[in-house]
Amino acid sequence: MFRKVHLYLTALCAGITTTILIVMSLLYLYLSEKELYENQFRSFQNDMSTIATSLEQQSVISMEWLSKMETRGSYTFYVLDNGVPFLYNRLSNLSESSDTRKILDSCLEYYQNTFEVNFSEEIDDNAYNTCHHVEFPFDPAGKKHAFHISVIELNRGTSSLQLLILSPLDFLREQITRQRVRFFLIDIAAILLLSLFSFFFTGKLLQPVIESRRKQTEFIAAASHELRTPLAVILSAAECLRDADAKRQTRFLETIRQEGEILTSLVNDMLTLSASDSQRFSCHPAPVELDTLFINTYEAFEPLAAEKKLSLTISLPEEAVPPCMADADRMVQLLSILLHNALSYTPEGGHIDLALSYKKNRFHLTVSDTGIGIPDEDKKKIFDRFYRAEKARSTKGHFGLGLSIAAEIVRLHHGSISVSDREGGGSVFTVILG
Ligand code: ADP
């Protein structure tokens, strides 16, 4: 299921980033190409102004000058003297070639139709030398951005000279094609990289979801397993109850009650953890006198310890400690879990110590016992849900949830909980609160 979601998210993420990339690239190409054509047209206009000015100043237009201008700007000149093609055109191979000729003719026609200017009518008798020029892009059918054209009209008294200058834009189109290919290749590489990135990124995003789903499945499996045992005992006791005599009936009823209590405590623990998972675990910090809370807890557990033939002691700081910002009920719950474990895993005649100290603005809460101890390989795992060290497996009513609840309480108080070996055997649980 997660594989499908992963692929779907990858496709979605890659699709969105790819679309953005393509749109941005196209926009950039459009703007950059537009600018290239505009710059080229502007520089062509400048060139034409220079040529027009120098034409104005020349009394005789030499072929040498025309040919020099042509090669300098890769232009094609077509000169008409009073409407008659100038000698230069006849000598030049370019203008005589039929293709160029056709273009020149259609261009001249386009110019006359579009600009509707008849320079010869504007001849000013007073002005011996008048020069006009106009530039425009010209695209013969099917060929976009083919040429920039300039028509220069030079009037000298009664004679008029028309220059049609053609600047092919092949080199610009080639440059643009090269740019488009470069962008295409870069975009393909970027799309591949983005797809790879999306795959890993969505994989990483899904990781906590997969992990929480795995934990949830494990939790349900472990909870069902733990619920099965007391339920089986209750069902078989109820079965036997029917045919049993009064004395045995009382025993079976007691068994049912005890197993019911175990079930209640298991369900309560599970509800506590589920509340913590869904952020509903209530915790209302307020100033708490931890030493008073310790004394109350000690008094509550003292009879239990005595019943189990264990000695329970309490160590408090000699000087008064400041109040601790904590949820008092949760603190009692935390100490109860640690003390219950100490009572459960310490054999008769053992010793349990409940201690509070205050160092460097931090409260240290410790519960140490002379019990069975915890092997190093189990020390990290005991805070996991439903984890029980091998030695504790036979202990009835212990489901491996107590320490995970304790860890949740400590986490809500932004503190830390750890376990270590007690010198001479047993374990020491230390909670540090800020
Ligand atoms: P449980 O309900 O089984 O005690 P916990 O989460 O409280 O569940 O503890 C997890 C496991 O940690 C226990 O099963 C036990 O193996 C180990 N453990 C906890 N406290 C002690 C202790 N004081 N001494 C030895 N082992 C302990």
Tab-separated table of C-alpha atoms and ligand atoms in Angstrom:
chain	number	residue	atom	x	y	z
A	1	MET	CA	0.000	0.000	0.000
A	2	PHE	CA	2.791	2.415	0.957
A	3	ARG	CA	4.618	1.530	-2.273
A	4	LYS	CA	1.657	2.785	-4.289
A	5	VAL	CA	1.366	5.941	-2.167
A	6	HIS	CA	5.126	6.487	-2.537
A	7	LEU	CA	4.943	6.210	-6.334
A	8	TYR	CA	1.859	8.422	-6.466
A	9	LEU	CA	3.520	11.097	-4.303
A	10	THR	CA	6.711	10.873	-6.394
A	11	ALA	CA	4.699	11.368	-9.596
A	12	LEU	CA	2.784	14.270	-8.052
A	13	CYS	CA	5.890	15.982	-6.689
A	14	ALA	CA	7.905	15.423	-9.890
A	15	GLY	CA	4.908	16.493	-12.019
A	16	ILE	CA	4.452	19.777	-10.188
A	17	THR	CA	8.168	20.668	-10.137
A	18	THR	CA	8.559	19.643	-13.795
A	19	THR	CA	5.595	21.790	-14.852
A	20	ILE	CA	7.012	24.778	-12.978
A	21	LEU	CA	10.436	24.163	-14.548
A	22	ILE	CA	9.021	23.913	-18.078
A	23	VAL	CA	6.818	27.003	-17.697
A	24	MET	CA	9.748	29.022	-16.298
A	25	SER	CA	12.090	27.797	-19.060
A	26	LEU	CA	9.579	28.677	-21.784
A	27	LEU	CA	9.009	32.080	-20.253
A	28	TYR	CA	12.753	32.692	-20.066
A	29	LEU	CA	13.259	31.532	-23.669
A	30	TYR	CA	10.417	33.748	-24.886
A	31	LEU	CA	11.773	36.837	-23.118
A	32	SER	CA	15.388	36.166	-24.062
A	33	GLU	CA	14.536	35.527	-27.744
A	34	LYS	CA	12.388	38.647	-27.854
A	35	GLU	CA	15.275	40.636	-26.406
A	36	LEU	CA	17.752	39.100	-28.874
A	37	TYR	CA	15.589	40.118	-31.853
A	38	GLU	CA	15.002	43.578	-30.418
A	39	ASN	CA	18.725	44.139	-29.784
A	40	GLN	CA	19.565	42.887	-33.244
A	41	PHE	CA	16.951	45.191	-34.789
A	42	ARG	CA	18.239	48.153	-32.779
A	43	SER	CA	21.823	47.549	-33.841
A	44	PHE	CA	20.619	47.159	-37.468
A	45	GLN	CA	18.807	50.505	-37.196
A	46	ASN	CA	21.977	52.132	-35.860
A	47	ASP	CA	24.029	50.680	-38.712
A	48	MET	CA	21.493	51.961	-41.216
A	49	SER	CA	21.571	55.457	-39.715
A	50	THR	CA	25.359	55.447	-40.067
A	51	ILE	CA	25.126	54.286	-43.689
A	52	ALA	CA	22.438	56.884	-44.468
A	53	THR	CA	24.552	59.663	-42.960
A	54	SER	CA	27.624	58.648	-44.897
A	55	LEU	CA	25.529	58.371	-48.092
A	56	GLU	CA	24.304	61.899	-47.562
A	57	GLN	CA	27.860	63.129	-47.318
A	58	GLN	CA	29.102	61.336	-50.433
A	59	SER	CA	28.725	63.076	-53.746
A	60	VAL	CA	29.464	59.894	-55.705
A	61	ILE	CA	28.626	56.412	-54.456
A	62	SER	CA	31.454	54.088	-55.339
A	63	MET	CA	31.142	50.366	-55.858
A	64	GLU	CA	34.090	49.882	-53.577
A	65	TRP	CA	32.269	51.595	-50.725
A	66	LEU	CA	29.118	49.555	-51.329
A	67	SER	CA	31.031	46.287	-51.339
A	68	LYS	CA	32.917	47.302	-48.184
A	69	MET	CA	29.628	48.055	-46.393
A	70	GLU	CA	28.133	44.769	-47.544
A	71	THR	CA	30.915	42.614	-46.189
A	72	ARG	CA	31.242	44.591	-42.971
A	73	GLY	CA	27.672	43.939	-41.859
A	74	SER	CA	26.918	40.766	-43.911
A	75	TYR	CA	24.272	42.800	-45.709
A	76	THR	CA	22.939	42.570	-49.231
A	77	PHE	CA	22.560	45.875	-51.040
A	78	TYR	CA	20.181	46.530	-53.876
A	79	VAL	CA	20.488	49.904	-55.461
A	80	LEU	CA	18.015	51.573	-57.771
A	81	ASP	CA	19.001	54.793	-59.511
A	82	ASN	CA	15.799	56.599	-60.538
A	83	GLY	CA	14.091	53.162	-60.482
A	84	VAL	CA	16.810	51.514	-62.668
A	85	PRO	CA	18.987	48.835	-61.031
A	86	PHE	CA	22.400	50.259	-60.384
A	87	LEU	CA	25.448	48.837	-62.135
A	88	TYR	CA	26.622	47.400	-58.839
A	89	ASN	CA	23.669	44.963	-58.725
A	90	ARG	CA	24.503	43.645	-62.108
A	91	LEU	CA	28.054	42.917	-61.085
A	92	SER	CA	27.173	41.343	-57.759
A	93	ASN	CA	26.413	37.628	-57.978
A	94	LEU	CA	24.231	37.734	-54.876
A	95	SER	CA	21.656	40.165	-56.108
A	96	GLU	CA	21.487	38.456	-59.487
A	97	SER	CA	20.750	35.025	-57.996
A	98	SER	CA	17.079	34.346	-58.584
A	99	ASP	CA	16.214	33.599	-54.917
A	100	THR	CA	17.668	36.841	-53.626
A	101	ARG	CA	16.111	38.713	-56.488
A	102	LYS	CA	12.690	37.317	-55.662
A	103	ILE	CA	13.112	38.274	-52.029
A	104	LEU	CA	14.237	41.738	-52.952
A	105	ASP	CA	11.273	42.222	-55.269
A	106	SER	CA	8.722	40.963	-52.741
A	107	CYS	CA	10.387	43.043	-50.080
A	108	LEU	CA	10.195	46.168	-52.207
A	109	GLU	CA	6.567	45.464	-52.917
A	110	TYR	CA	5.854	44.903	-49.235
A	111	TYR	CA	7.645	48.123	-48.401
A	112	GLN	CA	5.698	50.173	-50.911
A	113	ASN	CA	2.354	48.682	-49.840
A	114	THR	CA	3.024	48.939	-46.129
A	115	PHE	CA	4.638	52.317	-45.822
A	116	GLU	CA	2.902	54.003	-48.746
A	117	VAL	CA	5.743	56.435	-49.020
A	118	ASN	CA	6.735	57.891	-52.279
A	119	PHE	CA	9.922	59.692	-51.500
A	120	SER	CA	10.194	61.145	-54.966
A	121	GLU	CA	7.070	63.226	-54.253
A	122	GLU	CA	8.729	64.672	-51.196
A	123	ILE	CA	11.648	66.058	-53.097
A	124	ASP	CA	12.328	69.474	-51.795
A	125	ASP	CA	13.797	71.611	-54.502
A	126	ASN	CA	15.650	73.697	-51.971
A	127	ALA	CA	17.311	70.757	-50.363
A	128	TYR	CA	19.903	69.326	-52.623
A	129	ASN	CA	20.528	66.307	-50.458
A	130	THR	CA	17.671	64.671	-48.512
A	131	CYS	CA	17.889	61.206	-47.090
A	132	HIS	CA	15.173	59.093	-45.477
A	133	HIS	CA	15.418	55.582	-44.223
A	134	VAL	CA	13.038	53.092	-42.717
A	135	GLU	CA	13.740	49.687	-41.108
A	136	PHE	CA	11.371	46.790	-40.656
A	137	PRO	CA	11.473	43.043	-40.119
A	138	PHE	CA	10.486	41.047	-43.153
A	139	ASP	CA	9.286	37.462	-43.109
A	140	PRO	CA	8.674	35.892	-46.527
A	141	ALA	CA	5.952	33.225	-46.400
A	142	GLY	CA	6.749	30.371	-44.002
A	143	LYS	CA	9.960	31.847	-42.763
A	144	LYS	CA	9.622	33.615	-39.457
A	145	HIS	CA	12.258	36.167	-38.450
A	146	ALA	CA	13.991	35.892	-41.815
A	147	PHE	CA	15.342	39.389	-42.494
A	148	HIS	CA	15.719	42.889	-41.260
A	149	ILE	CA	15.238	45.299	-44.105
A	150	SER	CA	16.135	48.910	-44.512
A	151	VAL	CA	15.082	51.159	-47.358
A	152	ILE	CA	17.145	54.292	-47.768
A	153	GLU	CA	15.822	56.948	-50.077
A	154	LEU	CA	18.360	59.543	-51.182
A	155	ASN	CA	17.264	62.530	-53.238
A	156	ARG	CA	19.733	64.696	-55.043
A	157	GLY	CA	18.037	67.428	-56.863
A	158	THR	CA	16.001	65.697	-59.543
A	159	SER	CA	17.615	62.275	-59.215
A	160	SER	CA	16.589	59.773	-56.616
A	161	LEU	CA	18.560	56.797	-55.343
A	162	GLN	CA	16.896	53.907	-53.546
A	163	LEU	CA	18.895	51.480	-51.447
A	164	LEU	CA	17.328	48.309	-50.206
A	165	ILE	CA	19.491	46.687	-47.567
A	166	LEU	CA	18.791	43.174	-46.525
A	167	SER	CA	20.182	41.655	-43.357
A	168	PRO	CA	19.555	37.903	-43.140
A	169	LEU	CA	18.885	36.653	-39.606
A	170	ASP	CA	20.089	33.087	-40.141
A	171	PHE	CA	22.898	33.441	-37.579
A	172	LEU	CA	20.391	34.726	-34.975
A	173	ARG	CA	18.026	31.865	-35.678
A	174	GLU	CA	20.925	29.426	-35.331
A	175	GLN	CA	21.890	31.029	-32.015
A	176	ILE	CA	18.297	30.710	-30.820
A	177	THR	CA	18.059	27.083	-31.949
A	178	ARG	CA	21.314	26.332	-30.093
A	179	GLN	CA	19.884	28.020	-26.985
A	180	ARG	CA	16.653	26.023	-27.266
A	181	VAL	CA	18.542	22.720	-27.613
A	182	ARG	CA	20.730	23.631	-24.615
A	183	PHE	CA	17.625	24.415	-22.566
A	184	PHE	CA	15.930	21.229	-23.687
A	185	LEU	CA	18.906	19.109	-22.586
A	186	ILE	CA	19.259	20.981	-19.295
A	187	ASP	CA	15.508	20.566	-18.648
A	188	ILE	CA	15.667	16.828	-19.377
A	189	ALA	CA	18.580	16.464	-16.931
A	190	ALA	CA	16.761	18.604	-14.352
A	191	ILE	CA	13.550	16.549	-14.748
A	192	LEU	CA	15.522	13.341	-14.176
A	193	LEU	CA	17.194	14.826	-11.100
A	194	LEU	CA	13.875	16.197	-9.816
A	195	SER	CA	12.216	12.794	-10.258
A	196	LEU	CA	15.047	11.143	-8.328
A	197	PHE	CA	14.880	13.838	-5.657
A	198	SER	CA	11.073	13.491	-5.438
A	199	PHE	CA	11.446	9.736	-5.024
A	200	PHE	CA	13.884	10.067	-2.120
A	201	PHE	CA	12.136	13.114	-0.625
A	202	THR	CA	8.680	11.487	-0.543
A	203	GLY	CA	10.305	8.285	0.724
A	204	LYS	CA	11.796	10.246	3.624
A	205	LEU	CA	8.455	11.998	4.237
A	206	LEU	CA	6.625	8.699	4.349
A	207	GLN	CA	9.163	7.110	6.699
A	208	PRO	CA	7.530	8.351	9.956
A	209	VAL	CA	4.093	7.301	8.663
A	210	ILE	CA	5.395	3.817	7.803
A	211	GLU	CA	7.148	3.620	11.164
A	212	SER	CA	4.044	4.685	13.079
A	213	ARG	CA	1.936	2.227	11.077
A	214	ARG	CA	4.434	-0.556	11.902
A	215	LYS	CA	4.347	0.357	15.586
A	216	GLN	CA	0.545	0.472	15.526
A	217	THR	CA	0.353	-2.999	13.975
A	218	GLU	CA	2.874	-4.317	16.488
A	219	PHE	CA	0.949	-2.666	19.318
A	220	ILE	CA	-2.355	-4.216	18.228
A	221	ALA	CA	-0.714	-7.648	17.816
A	222	ALA	CA	0.964	-7.435	21.239
A	223	ALA	CA	-2.196	-6.057	22.901
A	224	SER	CA	-4.353	-8.843	21.441
A	225	HIS	CA	-1.780	-11.372	22.599
A	226	GLU	CA	-1.770	-9.943	26.137
A	227	LEU	CA	-5.554	-9.723	26.287
A	228	ARG	CA	-5.947	-13.329	25.197
A	229	THR	CA	-4.392	-14.890	28.329
A	230	PRO	CA	-6.609	-13.304	31.026
A	231	LEU	CA	-9.650	-13.733	28.772
A	232	ALA	CA	-8.884	-17.445	28.301
A	233	VAL	CA	-8.533	-17.843	32.093
A	234	ILE	CA	-11.842	-16.023	32.701
A	235	LEU	CA	-13.652	-18.148	30.088
A	236	SER	CA	-12.338	-21.469	31.402
A	237	ALA	CA	-13.101	-20.459	35.024
A	238	ALA	CA	-16.631	-19.513	33.974
A	239	GLU	CA	-16.952	-22.867	32.173
A	240	CYS	CA	-15.869	-24.821	35.268
A	241	LEU	CA	-18.097	-22.693	37.520
A	242	ARG	CA	-21.284	-24.459	36.409
A	243	ASP	CA	-20.387	-27.944	37.658
A	244	ALA	CA	-18.201	-26.929	40.624
A	245	ASP	CA	-19.198	-27.242	44.302
A	246	ALA	CA	-19.676	-24.104	46.419
A	247	LYS	CA	-16.048	-24.050	47.658
A	248	ARG	CA	-14.544	-24.361	44.186
A	249	GLN	CA	-17.067	-21.865	42.824
A	250	THR	CA	-15.722	-19.248	45.271
A	251	ARG	CA	-12.181	-19.997	44.031
A	252	PHE	CA	-13.203	-19.687	40.395
A	253	LEU	CA	-15.034	-16.454	41.072
A	254	GLU	CA	-11.904	-15.069	42.775
A	255	THR	CA	-9.839	-16.075	39.727
A	256	ILE	CA	-12.326	-14.297	37.444
A	257	ARG	CA	-12.152	-11.167	39.634
A	258	GLN	CA	-8.343	-11.177	39.648
A	259	GLU	CA	-8.112	-11.671	35.877
A	260	GLY	CA	-10.741	-8.943	35.420
A	261	GLU	CA	-8.577	-6.577	37.453
A	262	ILE	CA	-5.542	-7.487	35.337
A	263	LEU	CA	-7.575	-6.832	32.188
A	264	THR	CA	-8.750	-3.477	33.571
A	265	SER	CA	-5.199	-2.395	34.367
A	266	LEU	CA	-4.001	-3.524	30.898
A	267	VAL	CA	-6.835	-1.675	29.150
A	268	ASN	CA	-6.153	1.427	31.287
A	269	ASP	CA	-2.463	1.357	30.316
A	270	MET	CA	-3.369	0.948	26.671
A	271	LEU	CA	-5.802	3.848	26.871
A	272	THR	CA	-3.125	6.016	28.520
A	273	LEU	CA	-0.656	5.276	25.712
A	274	SER	CA	-3.255	5.782	23.020
A	275	ALA	CA	-4.134	9.162	24.595
A	276	SER	CA	-0.450	10.079	24.523
A	277	ASP	CA	-0.188	9.041	20.847
A	278	SER	CA	-3.106	11.242	19.897
A	279	GLN	CA	-1.731	14.159	21.985
A	280	ARG	CA	-4.641	13.830	24.426
A	281	PHE	CA	-2.404	12.840	27.345
A	282	SER	CA	-3.333	15.488	29.902
A	283	CYS	CA	-0.475	17.206	31.694
A	284	HIS	CA	-1.059	20.409	33.657
A	285	PRO	CA	2.232	21.674	35.104
A	286	ALA	CA	1.997	23.689	38.299
A	287	PRO	CA	4.485	24.335	41.126
A	288	VAL	CA	4.818	21.050	43.031
A	289	GLU	CA	6.624	20.439	46.350
A	290	LEU	CA	8.416	17.302	45.264
A	291	ASP	CA	9.687	16.444	48.773
A	292	THR	CA	6.099	16.371	50.104
A	293	LEU	CA	5.013	14.306	47.113
A	294	PHE	CA	7.880	11.872	47.803
A	295	ILE	CA	6.880	11.473	51.450
A	296	ASN	CA	3.233	10.784	50.492
A	297	THR	CA	4.279	8.198	47.908
A	298	TYR	CA	6.675	6.578	50.365
A	299	GLU	CA	3.858	6.285	52.939
A	300	ALA	CA	1.547	4.747	50.342
A	301	PHE	CA	4.093	2.092	49.286
A	302	GLU	CA	5.548	1.317	52.708
A	303	PRO	CA	2.823	-1.252	53.657
A	304	LEU	CA	3.154	-2.942	50.223
A	305	ALA	CA	6.915	-3.262	50.678
A	306	ALA	CA	6.473	-4.648	54.165
A	307	GLU	CA	3.956	-7.172	52.830
A	308	LYS	CA	6.592	-8.343	50.337
A	309	LYS	CA	9.233	-8.408	53.070
A	310	LEU	CA	11.220	-5.616	51.452
A	311	SER	CA	12.652	-2.599	53.163
A	312	LEU	CA	11.743	0.777	51.627
A	313	THR	CA	13.712	3.900	52.507
A	314	ILE	CA	13.457	7.509	51.448
A	315	SER	CA	16.288	10.060	51.030
A	316	LEU	CA	15.430	13.744	50.719
A	317	PRO	CA	17.743	16.774	50.409
A	318	GLU	CA	18.650	18.311	53.729
A	319	GLU	CA	17.872	21.806	52.530
A	320	ALA	CA	14.467	22.861	51.222
A	321	VAL	CA	14.145	22.474	47.446
A	322	PRO	CA	12.271	24.968	45.250
A	323	PRO	CA	8.910	23.934	43.828
A	324	CYS	CA	9.114	21.993	40.560
A	325	MET	CA	6.891	22.861	37.588
A	326	ALA	CA	5.168	19.526	37.044
A	327	ASP	CA	1.821	17.771	36.970
A	328	ALA	CA	1.504	16.336	40.500
A	329	ASP	CA	-0.798	13.451	39.451
A	330	ARG	CA	1.580	12.438	36.666
A	331	MET	CA	4.526	12.581	39.088
A	332	VAL	CA	2.702	10.206	41.437
A	333	GLN	CA	1.919	7.935	38.459
A	334	LEU	CA	5.606	7.982	37.428
A	335	LEU	CA	6.881	7.129	40.918
A	336	SER	CA	4.210	4.433	41.274
A	337	ILE	CA	5.338	2.724	38.052
A	338	LEU	CA	8.990	2.749	39.153
A	339	LEU	CA	8.161	1.586	42.699
A	340	HIS	CA	5.781	-1.139	41.463
A	341	ASN	CA	8.537	-2.464	39.218
A	342	ALA	CA	11.076	-2.302	42.060
A	343	LEU	CA	8.647	-4.220	44.308
A	344	SER	CA	7.964	-6.766	41.559
A	345	TYR	CA	11.551	-7.434	40.539
A	346	THR	CA	13.206	-7.444	43.978
A	347	PRO	CA	13.240	-10.743	45.833
A	348	GLU	CA	12.247	-10.990	49.513
A	349	GLY	CA	14.685	-9.392	51.945
A	350	GLY	CA	15.750	-6.865	49.329
A	351	HIS	CA	15.961	-3.121	49.662
A	352	ILE	CA	14.381	-0.262	47.721
A	353	ASP	CA	15.385	3.384	48.031
A	354	LEU	CA	13.377	6.355	46.891
A	355	ALA	CA	15.582	9.450	46.616
A	356	LEU	CA	15.210	13.094	45.633
A	357	SER	CA	18.106	15.493	45.084
A	358	TYR	CA	18.476	18.971	43.621
A	359	LYS	CA	21.664	19.756	41.673
A	360	LYS	CA	22.420	22.562	39.249
A	361	ASN	CA	18.781	23.694	39.083
A	362	ARG	CA	17.671	20.187	38.219
A	363	PHE	CA	15.634	17.663	40.156
A	364	HIS	CA	17.005	14.105	40.280
A	365	LEU	CA	14.387	11.485	41.159
A	366	THR	CA	15.824	7.994	41.707
A	367	VAL	CA	14.329	4.620	42.535
A	368	SER	CA	16.998	2.003	43.219
A	369	ASP	CA	16.564	-1.606	44.217
A	370	THR	CA	18.630	-4.654	44.996
A	371	GLY	CA	16.521	-6.745	42.610
A	372	ILE	CA	17.234	-8.996	39.630
A	373	GLY	CA	18.813	-6.174	37.630
A	374	ILE	CA	18.492	-5.517	33.889
A	375	PRO	CA	20.938	-6.967	31.332
A	376	ASP	CA	22.712	-4.328	29.225
A	377	GLU	CA	21.079	-5.533	25.999
A	378	ASP	CA	17.613	-4.910	27.542
A	379	LYS	CA	18.324	-1.490	29.026
A	380	LYS	CA	17.264	0.430	25.893
A	381	LYS	CA	14.388	-1.849	24.974
A	382	ILE	CA	12.555	-1.814	28.319
A	383	PHE	CA	11.055	1.593	27.454
A	384	ASP	CA	9.430	0.083	24.324
A	385	ARG	CA	5.801	-0.910	24.495
A	386	PHE	CA	5.075	-4.486	25.556
A	387	TYR	CA	8.768	-5.215	26.027
A	388	ARG	CA	9.616	-7.467	28.942
A	389	ALA	CA	13.056	-8.794	29.719
A	390	GLU	CA	13.244	-12.577	29.622
A	391	LYS	CA	13.611	-12.863	33.397
A	392	ALA	CA	10.379	-10.899	33.996
A	393	ARG	CA	8.209	-12.842	31.552
A	394	SER	CA	6.640	-15.064	34.200
A	395	THR	CA	5.578	-12.101	36.394
A	396	LYS	CA	1.785	-11.997	36.263
A	397	GLY	CA	-0.007	-8.721	35.580
A	398	HIS	CA	3.070	-7.193	33.936
A	399	PHE	CA	2.573	-6.412	30.275
A	400	GLY	CA	5.603	-4.287	29.520
A	401	LEU	CA	3.658	-1.008	29.331
A	402	GLY	CA	4.642	0.659	32.631
A	403	LEU	CA	7.981	2.076	31.541
A	404	SER	CA	6.625	3.297	28.199
A	405	ILE	CA	4.007	5.275	30.151
A	406	ALA	CA	6.767	6.528	32.490
A	407	ALA	CA	8.849	7.621	29.470
A	408	GLU	CA	5.823	9.484	28.010
A	409	ILE	CA	5.264	11.334	31.322
A	410	VAL	CA	8.943	12.339	31.444
A	411	ARG	CA	8.846	13.431	27.792
A	412	LEU	CA	5.838	15.665	28.498
A	413	HIS	CA	7.849	17.280	31.303
A	414	HIS	CA	10.839	17.786	28.958
A	415	GLY	CA	12.987	15.636	31.212
A	416	SER	CA	14.984	12.433	30.781
A	417	ILE	CA	14.751	8.927	32.176
A	418	SER	CA	17.548	6.368	32.283
A	419	VAL	CA	18.419	3.102	33.928
A	420	SER	CA	21.750	1.892	35.258
A	421	ASP	CA	23.116	-0.970	37.325
A	422	ARG	CA	23.220	-0.588	41.071
A	423	GLU	CA	26.515	-1.373	42.701
A	424	GLY	CA	26.244	-4.793	44.295
A	425	GLY	CA	23.294	-5.801	42.018
A	426	GLY	CA	19.898	-4.382	41.171
A	427	SER	CA	18.840	-1.382	39.120
A	428	VAL	CA	18.680	2.384	39.480
A	429	PHE	CA	16.061	4.380	37.567
A	430	THR	CA	16.890	8.093	37.367
A	431	VAL	CA	14.522	10.817	36.192
A	432	ILE	CA	15.926	14.307	35.665
A	433	LEU	CA	13.536	17.259	35.471
A	434	GLY	CA	14.586	20.794	34.607
B	1	ADP	P1	6.191	-4.476	33.231
B	1	ADP	O1	4.756	-4.209	33.381
B	1	ADP	O2	6.504	-5.752	32.536
B	1	ADP	O3	6.995	-4.263	34.474
B	1	ADP	P2	7.573	-2.165	32.350
B	1	ADP	O4	7.464	-1.426	31.110
B	1	ADP	O5	7.322	-1.437	33.615
B	1	ADP	O6	6.614	-3.390	32.181
B	1	ADP	O7	9.005	-2.802	32.420
B	1	ADP	C1	9.541	-3.415	31.276
B	1	ADP	C2	10.525	-4.458	31.665
B	1	ADP	O8	11.649	-3.820	32.283
B	1	ADP	C3	10.036	-5.409	32.693
B	1	ADP	O9	9.337	-6.455	32.102
B	1	ADP	C4	11.328	-5.865	33.323
B	1	ADP	O10	11.918	-6.861	32.525
B	1	ADP	C5	12.205	-4.665	33.255
B	1	ADP	N1	12.227	-3.945	34.528
B	1	ADP	C6	11.568	-2.809	34.836
B	1	ADP	N2	11.863	-2.387	36.093
B	1	ADP	C7	12.737	-3.280	36.601
B	1	ADP	C8	13.447	-3.396	37.830
B	1	ADP	N3	13.272	-2.497	38.823
B	1	ADP	N4	14.275	-4.429	37.980
B	1	ADP	C9	14.455	-5.326	36.999
B	1	ADP	N5	13.849	-5.278	35.814
B	1	ADP	C10	12.997	-4.268	35.606
